[in-house]
């Protein structure tokens, strides 16, 4: 059973403050981040100008590079004294972002999404076949990065992640419009589709740095818990967010019958509110404008938002606890501040 009480509440901050926070968070890895950025926006450009344009569209679309920051900070926090970050740490960060971007391009095909980060998705601007191929091309680039890293343990970790991402999406697809409340299944799906890549990003650099097992494990635990927290916040924003700030249509999970934490908190009740939400889902009224608006209103009026914020706070606390096993450093402080940055999105 998931804990319900004594959980952290998200701090209240504005969007501008959160941008300032991000600047401070990435300060210890500023130079490495710039190299990764150049790699993603320049080195990947294909000989074919059309493919080159597609690649620059997906990488210059205002992504916050949260996974890149996690990878570089995890690498920096696990450096053996006197050592510097190296080429392999950079490639591991690039690899993590490539897999993330590829999965989003494919996810937008699966969701038939027309907007991502406020811009037209590749499937909307061109077509689904092209988006599938672009996603594949990005996965191919990720394989080249893995080959350059030449570490079989890291190859195994990222191979597992690719499988987990697909399995997570399949689990989600198979449970659409399912009104049964199964928290374990929800968390496991969130680990597969999101936290697995966060965990790989956070601890693979420590493996490359030959850091002690305790540190490698601490970073892995950090990544898993932060990833779960991130997905819960993402699920919450689908209920509370505005199209302008989300860069995509809110309410799209509910409309597609994807039942996440805010709705689960209502469905687990034994009252008229739960009965009505179940009915909206079972009859597919939830797929309509009125039905999804009513569903969102039920969640908001019956504590679904507050309970979800607390649940995200619980995983944020677990992520914070994992960091205590790392030696104090500016990179460790940034990893901690990154947790707050993820939670701030709930405001
Ligand atoms: C966004 O979820 C999507 C993911 C976190 C992962 C998607 C993974 C795949 C499509 C499988 C990847 C394929 C291979 C070959 C590895 P969301 O829909 O909840 O978030 P969104 O609101 O940002 O779209
Ligand atoms: Mg999606």
Short mmCIF file of C-alpha atoms and ligand atoms in Angstrom, two decimals:
data_model
loop_
_atom_site.label_atom_id
_atom_site.label_comp_id
_atom_site.label_asym_id
_atom_site.label_seq_id
_atom_site.Cartn_x
_atom_site.Cartn_y
_atom_site.Cartn_z
CA UNK A 1 0.00 0.00 0.00
CA UNK A 2 1.30 3.46 -0.79
CA UNK A 3 1.91 5.88 2.09
CA UNK A 4 -0.71 8.60 2.32
CA UNK A 5 0.39 10.76 5.26
CA UNK A 6 3.38 12.84 6.37
CA UNK A 7 4.50 13.42 2.82
CA UNK A 8 6.31 16.46 1.46
CA UNK A 9 4.21 19.25 -0.05
CA UNK A 10 5.56 20.92 -3.16
CA UNK A 11 7.05 24.37 -2.56
CA UNK A 12 5.19 27.26 -4.16
CA UNK A 13 7.22 29.02 -6.87
CA UNK A 14 6.60 30.93 -10.06
CA UNK A 15 7.70 29.81 -13.53
CA UNK A 16 10.40 32.55 -13.63
CA UNK A 17 11.80 31.44 -10.28
CA UNK A 18 11.88 27.88 -11.53
CA UNK A 19 13.91 28.98 -14.62
CA UNK A 20 16.34 30.72 -12.25
CA UNK A 21 16.53 27.52 -10.21
CA UNK A 22 17.34 25.49 -13.32
CA UNK A 23 20.18 27.90 -14.18
CA UNK A 24 21.67 27.39 -10.71
CA UNK A 25 21.16 23.62 -10.91
CA UNK A 26 23.12 23.28 -14.15
CA UNK A 27 25.94 25.64 -13.08
CA UNK A 28 28.34 22.79 -12.06
CA UNK A 29 27.97 21.13 -15.49
CA UNK A 30 27.62 24.23 -17.67
CA UNK A 31 30.58 23.46 -19.95
CA UNK A 32 29.68 19.80 -20.45
CA UNK A 33 26.06 20.73 -21.10
CA UNK A 34 27.18 23.10 -23.87
CA UNK A 35 29.14 20.26 -25.51
CA UNK A 36 26.10 17.97 -25.35
CA UNK A 37 23.95 20.74 -26.82
CA UNK A 38 26.36 21.25 -29.74
CA UNK A 39 26.40 17.51 -30.31
CA UNK A 40 22.60 17.31 -30.43
CA UNK A 41 22.01 20.40 -32.53
CA UNK A 42 25.04 20.28 -34.86
CA UNK A 43 26.85 16.95 -34.97
CA UNK A 44 23.68 14.98 -35.59
CA UNK A 45 22.68 16.90 -38.69
CA UNK A 46 22.33 14.39 -41.52
CA UNK A 47 23.82 14.74 -45.01
CA UNK A 48 20.29 14.84 -46.36
CA UNK A 49 19.02 18.43 -45.77
CA UNK A 50 15.45 17.26 -45.15
CA UNK A 51 16.52 14.75 -42.47
CA UNK A 52 18.82 17.45 -41.07
CA UNK A 53 15.88 19.83 -40.78
CA UNK A 54 13.78 17.19 -39.01
CA UNK A 55 16.58 16.53 -36.53
CA UNK A 56 17.01 20.19 -35.78
CA UNK A 57 13.24 20.53 -35.33
CA UNK A 58 13.18 17.89 -32.61
CA UNK A 59 16.31 19.09 -30.82
CA UNK A 60 15.68 22.83 -30.99
CA UNK A 61 12.14 22.59 -29.69
CA UNK A 62 12.71 23.96 -26.19
CA UNK A 63 13.23 20.72 -24.26
CA UNK A 64 14.66 21.37 -20.79
CA UNK A 65 17.30 18.62 -21.06
CA UNK A 66 16.40 17.33 -17.59
CA UNK A 67 17.79 13.86 -18.43
CA UNK A 68 21.03 15.36 -19.76
CA UNK A 69 21.42 17.30 -16.51
CA UNK A 70 20.79 14.14 -14.46
CA UNK A 71 23.38 12.18 -16.47
CA UNK A 72 26.07 14.88 -16.24
CA UNK A 73 25.41 15.62 -12.56
CA UNK A 74 25.39 11.87 -11.75
CA UNK A 75 28.75 11.55 -13.54
CA UNK A 76 30.19 14.57 -11.76
CA UNK A 77 28.90 13.51 -8.33
CA UNK A 78 30.60 10.11 -8.71
CA UNK A 79 34.03 11.22 -9.97
CA UNK A 80 36.98 9.71 -8.16
CA UNK A 81 38.97 12.52 -6.48
CA UNK A 82 41.30 14.34 -8.82
CA UNK A 83 39.54 13.07 -11.97
CA UNK A 84 37.70 15.22 -14.52
CA UNK A 85 34.61 14.46 -16.57
CA UNK A 86 35.57 12.78 -19.83
CA UNK A 87 34.37 12.05 -23.35
CA UNK A 88 32.46 8.95 -22.24
CA UNK A 89 30.43 10.95 -19.71
CA UNK A 90 29.43 13.35 -22.49
CA UNK A 91 28.46 10.52 -24.85
CA UNK A 92 26.37 8.88 -22.11
CA UNK A 93 24.44 12.14 -21.64
CA UNK A 94 23.89 12.48 -25.42
CA UNK A 95 22.76 8.86 -25.56
CA UNK A 96 20.19 9.43 -22.80
CA UNK A 97 18.68 12.44 -24.58
CA UNK A 98 18.63 10.60 -27.94
CA UNK A 99 16.61 7.73 -26.47
CA UNK A 100 14.27 10.17 -24.72
CA UNK A 101 13.67 12.20 -27.89
CA UNK A 102 13.18 9.07 -30.00
CA UNK A 103 10.62 7.73 -27.54
CA UNK A 104 8.68 11.02 -27.60
CA UNK A 105 8.58 11.05 -31.42
CA UNK A 106 7.14 7.52 -31.29
CA UNK A 107 4.87 8.38 -28.35
CA UNK A 108 3.29 11.22 -30.34
CA UNK A 109 2.46 8.72 -33.09
CA UNK A 110 0.89 6.33 -30.54
CA UNK A 111 -1.09 9.18 -28.91
CA UNK A 112 -1.91 10.85 -32.27
CA UNK A 113 -0.64 14.02 -30.60
CA UNK A 114 -0.51 17.20 -32.67
CA UNK A 115 1.37 19.43 -30.21
CA UNK A 116 4.59 18.91 -28.24
CA UNK A 117 6.33 21.77 -26.41
CA UNK A 118 3.96 24.15 -28.18
CA UNK A 119 5.05 23.04 -31.65
CA UNK A 120 3.50 20.76 -34.22
CA UNK A 121 4.62 17.15 -33.79
CA UNK A 122 6.46 15.42 -36.64
CA UNK A 123 3.45 13.12 -37.21
CA UNK A 124 1.14 16.14 -37.53
CA UNK A 125 3.47 18.31 -39.63
CA UNK A 126 4.38 15.45 -41.99
CA UNK A 127 2.91 12.02 -41.36
CA UNK A 128 3.11 9.02 -39.02
CA UNK A 129 5.34 6.92 -41.28
CA UNK A 130 7.95 9.65 -41.34
CA UNK A 131 7.74 10.08 -37.54
CA UNK A 132 8.28 6.34 -37.00
CA UNK A 133 11.35 6.44 -39.24
CA UNK A 134 12.73 9.55 -37.54
CA UNK A 135 12.33 7.86 -34.14
CA UNK A 136 14.16 4.81 -35.51
CA UNK A 137 16.93 7.03 -36.86
CA UNK A 138 17.40 8.53 -33.39
CA UNK A 139 17.54 5.04 -31.85
CA UNK A 140 20.19 4.16 -34.43
CA UNK A 141 22.23 7.20 -33.36
CA UNK A 142 21.84 6.04 -29.76
CA UNK A 143 23.28 2.62 -30.72
CA UNK A 144 26.31 4.35 -32.24
CA UNK A 145 26.82 6.18 -28.93
CA UNK A 146 26.64 2.86 -27.08
CA UNK A 147 29.23 1.38 -29.42
CA UNK A 148 31.52 4.36 -28.76
CA UNK A 149 31.16 3.90 -25.00
CA UNK A 150 32.32 0.27 -25.37
CA UNK A 151 31.17 -0.86 -21.95
CA UNK A 152 29.07 -4.07 -21.91
CA UNK A 153 27.43 -3.24 -18.56
CA UNK A 154 26.25 0.12 -19.90
CA UNK A 155 25.08 -1.52 -23.15
CA UNK A 156 23.03 -3.95 -21.01
CA UNK A 157 21.54 -1.13 -18.92
CA UNK A 158 20.37 0.88 -21.94
CA UNK A 159 19.21 -2.26 -23.78
CA UNK A 160 17.02 -3.02 -20.77
CA UNK A 161 15.73 0.58 -20.81
CA UNK A 162 14.64 0.29 -24.45
CA UNK A 163 12.69 -2.86 -23.56
CA UNK A 164 11.20 -1.21 -20.46
CA UNK A 165 10.03 1.85 -22.44
CA UNK A 166 8.20 -0.38 -24.91
CA UNK A 167 6.80 -2.62 -22.16
CA UNK A 168 5.60 0.45 -20.24
CA UNK A 169 3.76 1.79 -23.28
CA UNK A 170 2.23 -1.63 -23.94
CA UNK A 171 1.07 -1.89 -20.29
CA UNK A 172 -0.52 1.56 -20.59
CA UNK A 173 -2.24 0.63 -23.85
CA UNK A 174 -3.59 -2.60 -22.37
CA UNK A 175 -5.07 -0.83 -19.33
CA UNK A 176 -6.89 2.00 -21.14
CA UNK A 177 -10.40 2.56 -19.73
CA UNK A 178 -9.66 0.06 -16.93
CA UNK A 179 -11.39 1.39 -13.78
CA UNK A 180 -9.84 -1.15 -11.43
CA UNK A 181 -7.54 0.57 -8.92
CA UNK A 182 -4.13 -1.08 -8.89
CA UNK A 183 -1.48 1.25 -7.48
CA UNK A 184 1.31 -1.26 -7.90
CA UNK A 185 0.55 -1.58 -11.60
CA UNK A 186 0.46 2.23 -11.94
CA UNK A 187 3.85 2.67 -10.26
CA UNK A 188 5.39 -0.23 -12.22
CA UNK A 189 4.16 1.25 -15.47
CA UNK A 190 5.63 4.64 -14.47
CA UNK A 191 8.97 2.98 -13.71
CA UNK A 192 8.97 1.24 -17.09
CA UNK A 193 7.92 4.16 -19.28
CA UNK A 194 9.81 6.95 -17.48
CA UNK A 195 11.89 6.10 -14.41
CA UNK A 196 13.94 3.40 -16.15
CA UNK A 197 15.61 6.01 -18.37
CA UNK A 198 16.06 8.43 -15.44
CA UNK A 199 17.78 5.63 -13.49
CA UNK A 200 20.05 4.67 -16.41
CA UNK A 201 20.94 8.33 -16.97
CA UNK A 202 21.71 8.87 -13.28
CA UNK A 203 23.96 5.85 -12.64
CA UNK A 204 25.60 4.76 -15.93
CA UNK A 205 28.14 7.61 -15.65
CA UNK A 206 29.16 6.33 -12.21
CA UNK A 207 29.84 2.91 -13.76
CA UNK A 208 31.99 4.55 -16.44
CA UNK A 209 33.83 6.45 -13.69
CA UNK A 210 34.48 3.13 -11.87
CA UNK A 211 32.78 4.58 -8.78
CA UNK A 212 32.18 2.31 -5.74
CA UNK A 213 29.05 0.10 -5.91
CA UNK A 214 27.37 2.01 -3.07
CA UNK A 215 27.50 5.24 -5.10
CA UNK A 216 26.35 3.52 -8.28
CA UNK A 217 23.37 2.06 -6.40
CA UNK A 218 22.58 5.39 -4.69
CA UNK A 219 22.44 7.16 -8.06
CA UNK A 220 20.30 4.39 -9.54
CA UNK A 221 17.83 4.68 -6.61
CA UNK A 222 17.84 8.46 -7.02
CA UNK A 223 17.00 8.13 -10.72
CA UNK A 224 14.19 5.62 -10.19
CA UNK A 225 12.50 7.68 -7.48
CA UNK A 226 12.94 11.00 -9.28
CA UNK A 227 11.59 9.37 -12.46
CA UNK A 228 8.46 8.11 -10.68
CA UNK A 229 8.00 11.56 -9.13
CA UNK A 230 8.43 13.18 -12.58
CA UNK A 231 5.81 10.90 -14.16
CA UNK A 232 3.32 11.51 -11.33
CA UNK A 233 3.79 15.28 -11.78
CA UNK A 234 3.34 14.84 -15.54
CA UNK A 235 0.11 12.93 -14.90
CA UNK A 236 -1.06 15.66 -12.54
CA UNK A 237 -0.36 18.40 -15.08
CA UNK A 238 -2.66 16.64 -17.50
CA UNK A 239 -5.44 17.53 -15.05
CA UNK A 240 -4.29 20.92 -13.74
CA UNK A 241 -2.21 22.38 -16.60
CA UNK A 242 -3.07 24.97 -19.22
CA UNK A 243 -2.33 24.38 -22.92
CA UNK A 244 -0.09 27.47 -23.06
CA UNK A 245 2.25 26.31 -20.27
CA UNK A 246 2.12 22.61 -21.11
CA UNK A 247 2.75 23.09 -24.83
CA UNK A 248 0.19 20.34 -25.42
CA UNK A 249 -3.51 19.77 -24.88
CA UNK A 250 -4.42 19.12 -21.20
CA UNK A 251 -6.93 16.37 -20.37
CA UNK A 252 -5.57 14.13 -23.12
CA UNK A 253 -4.80 11.22 -20.75
CA UNK A 254 -8.39 11.06 -19.49
CA UNK A 255 -9.82 11.38 -22.98
CA UNK A 256 -7.69 8.45 -24.09
CA UNK A 257 -8.79 6.42 -21.06
CA UNK A 258 -5.30 6.53 -19.55
CA UNK A 259 -6.10 6.37 -15.84
CA UNK A 260 -3.36 7.94 -13.70
CA UNK A 261 -2.89 8.94 -10.04
CA UNK A 262 -5.35 11.89 -9.88
CA UNK A 263 -8.19 9.72 -11.22
CA UNK A 264 -7.12 6.63 -9.24
CA UNK A 265 -7.54 8.60 -5.99
CA UNK A 266 -11.18 9.23 -6.93
CA UNK A 267 -11.86 5.73 -8.28
CA UNK A 268 -10.67 4.05 -5.07
CA UNK A 269 -13.41 5.79 -3.08
CA UNK A 270 -16.68 4.12 -2.25
CA UNK A 271 -19.08 6.99 -2.94
CA UNK A 272 -21.16 8.76 -5.58
CA UNK A 273 -18.15 10.71 -6.92
CA UNK A 274 -16.28 7.49 -7.67
CA UNK A 275 -19.42 5.96 -9.15
CA UNK A 276 -19.86 8.90 -11.52
CA UNK A 277 -16.21 8.85 -12.66
CA UNK A 278 -16.42 5.09 -13.26
CA UNK A 279 -19.54 5.67 -15.35
CA UNK A 280 -17.88 8.42 -17.41
CA UNK A 281 -15.00 6.06 -18.18
CA UNK A 282 -17.05 2.91 -18.79
CA UNK A 283 -19.46 4.65 -21.14
CA UNK A 284 -16.55 6.45 -22.91
CA UNK A 285 -18.21 9.81 -22.20
CA UNK A 286 -14.76 10.69 -20.83
CA UNK A 287 -13.55 10.89 -24.45
CA UNK A 288 -15.78 13.89 -25.15
CA UNK A 289 -15.21 17.57 -24.25
CA UNK A 290 -18.03 17.56 -21.67
CA UNK A 291 -17.08 14.17 -20.23
CA UNK A 292 -13.40 14.97 -19.76
CA UNK A 293 -14.26 18.39 -18.29
CA UNK A 294 -16.62 16.72 -15.83
CA UNK A 295 -13.96 14.12 -14.98
CA UNK A 296 -11.37 16.84 -14.34
CA UNK A 297 -13.86 18.80 -12.23
CA UNK A 298 -14.61 15.68 -10.12
CA UNK A 299 -10.89 15.11 -9.54
CA UNK A 300 -10.28 18.74 -8.63
CA UNK A 301 -13.28 19.04 -6.29
CA UNK A 302 -12.56 15.83 -4.40
CA UNK A 303 -8.91 16.07 -3.39
CA UNK A 304 -7.41 14.19 -6.35
CA UNK A 305 -4.91 16.99 -7.00
CA UNK A 306 -3.72 17.36 -3.38
CA UNK A 307 -3.34 13.59 -2.94
CA UNK A 308 -1.32 13.35 -6.16
CA UNK A 309 0.98 16.20 -5.08
CA UNK A 310 1.61 14.29 -1.84
CA UNK A 311 2.32 11.09 -3.71
CA UNK A 312 4.89 12.91 -5.89
CA UNK A 313 6.37 14.33 -2.67
CA UNK A 314 6.78 10.82 -1.26
CA UNK A 315 8.95 9.75 -4.21
CA UNK A 316 10.82 13.08 -4.04
CA UNK A 317 11.68 12.25 -0.41
CA UNK A 318 12.95 8.80 -1.42
CA UNK A 319 15.12 10.39 -4.13
CA UNK A 320 16.52 12.84 -1.55
CA UNK A 321 17.32 10.00 0.85
CA UNK A 322 19.32 8.16 -1.83
CA UNK A 323 21.59 11.18 -2.24
CA UNK A 324 22.73 10.97 1.39
CA UNK A 325 25.00 8.06 0.36
CA UNK A 326 27.03 10.35 -1.95
CA UNK A 327 29.89 12.56 -0.77
CA UNK A 328 28.91 16.24 -0.45
CA UNK A 329 29.63 18.22 -3.65
CA UNK A 330 28.11 20.98 -5.76
CA UNK A 331 26.88 18.26 -8.18
CA UNK A 332 25.11 16.43 -5.34
CA UNK A 333 23.48 19.72 -4.24
CA UNK A 334 22.27 20.22 -7.81
CA UNK A 335 20.82 16.71 -7.94
CA UNK A 336 18.90 17.57 -4.77
CA UNK A 337 17.70 20.90 -6.17
CA UNK A 338 16.60 19.12 -9.33
CA UNK A 339 14.09 17.18 -7.20
CA UNK A 340 12.54 20.46 -6.06
CA UNK A 341 12.55 21.71 -9.65
CA UNK A 342 10.50 18.67 -10.72
CA UNK A 343 8.07 19.17 -7.82
CA UNK A 344 7.67 22.88 -8.56
CA UNK A 345 5.97 21.94 -11.82
CA UNK A 346 2.96 20.99 -9.68
CA UNK A 347 2.32 24.70 -9.06
C1 LIG B 1 5.61 10.01 -22.81
O1 LIG B 1 4.54 9.64 -22.01
C2 LIG B 1 6.30 8.78 -23.33
C3 LIG B 1 7.22 8.04 -22.68
C4 LIG B 1 7.69 8.43 -21.34
C5 LIG B 1 7.83 6.82 -23.27
C6 LIG B 1 7.31 6.40 -24.62
C7 LIG B 1 7.95 5.14 -25.09
C8 LIG B 1 7.71 4.57 -26.30
C9 LIG B 1 6.78 5.16 -27.26
C10 LIG B 1 8.42 3.32 -26.67
C11 LIG B 1 9.75 3.67 -27.24
C12 LIG B 1 10.14 2.81 -28.34
C13 LIG B 1 11.32 2.13 -28.42
C14 LIG B 1 11.66 1.38 -29.68
C15 LIG B 1 12.29 2.07 -27.30
P1 LIG B 1 3.18 10.46 -21.91
O2 LIG B 1 2.35 10.19 -23.12
O3 LIG B 1 2.61 10.16 -20.59
O4 LIG B 1 3.72 11.94 -21.87
P2 LIG B 1 3.39 13.15 -22.83
O5 LIG B 1 2.18 13.76 -22.21
O6 LIG B 1 4.60 14.04 -22.74
O7 LIG B 1 3.14 12.63 -24.20
MG1 LIG B 2 2.09 11.15 -24.93
#
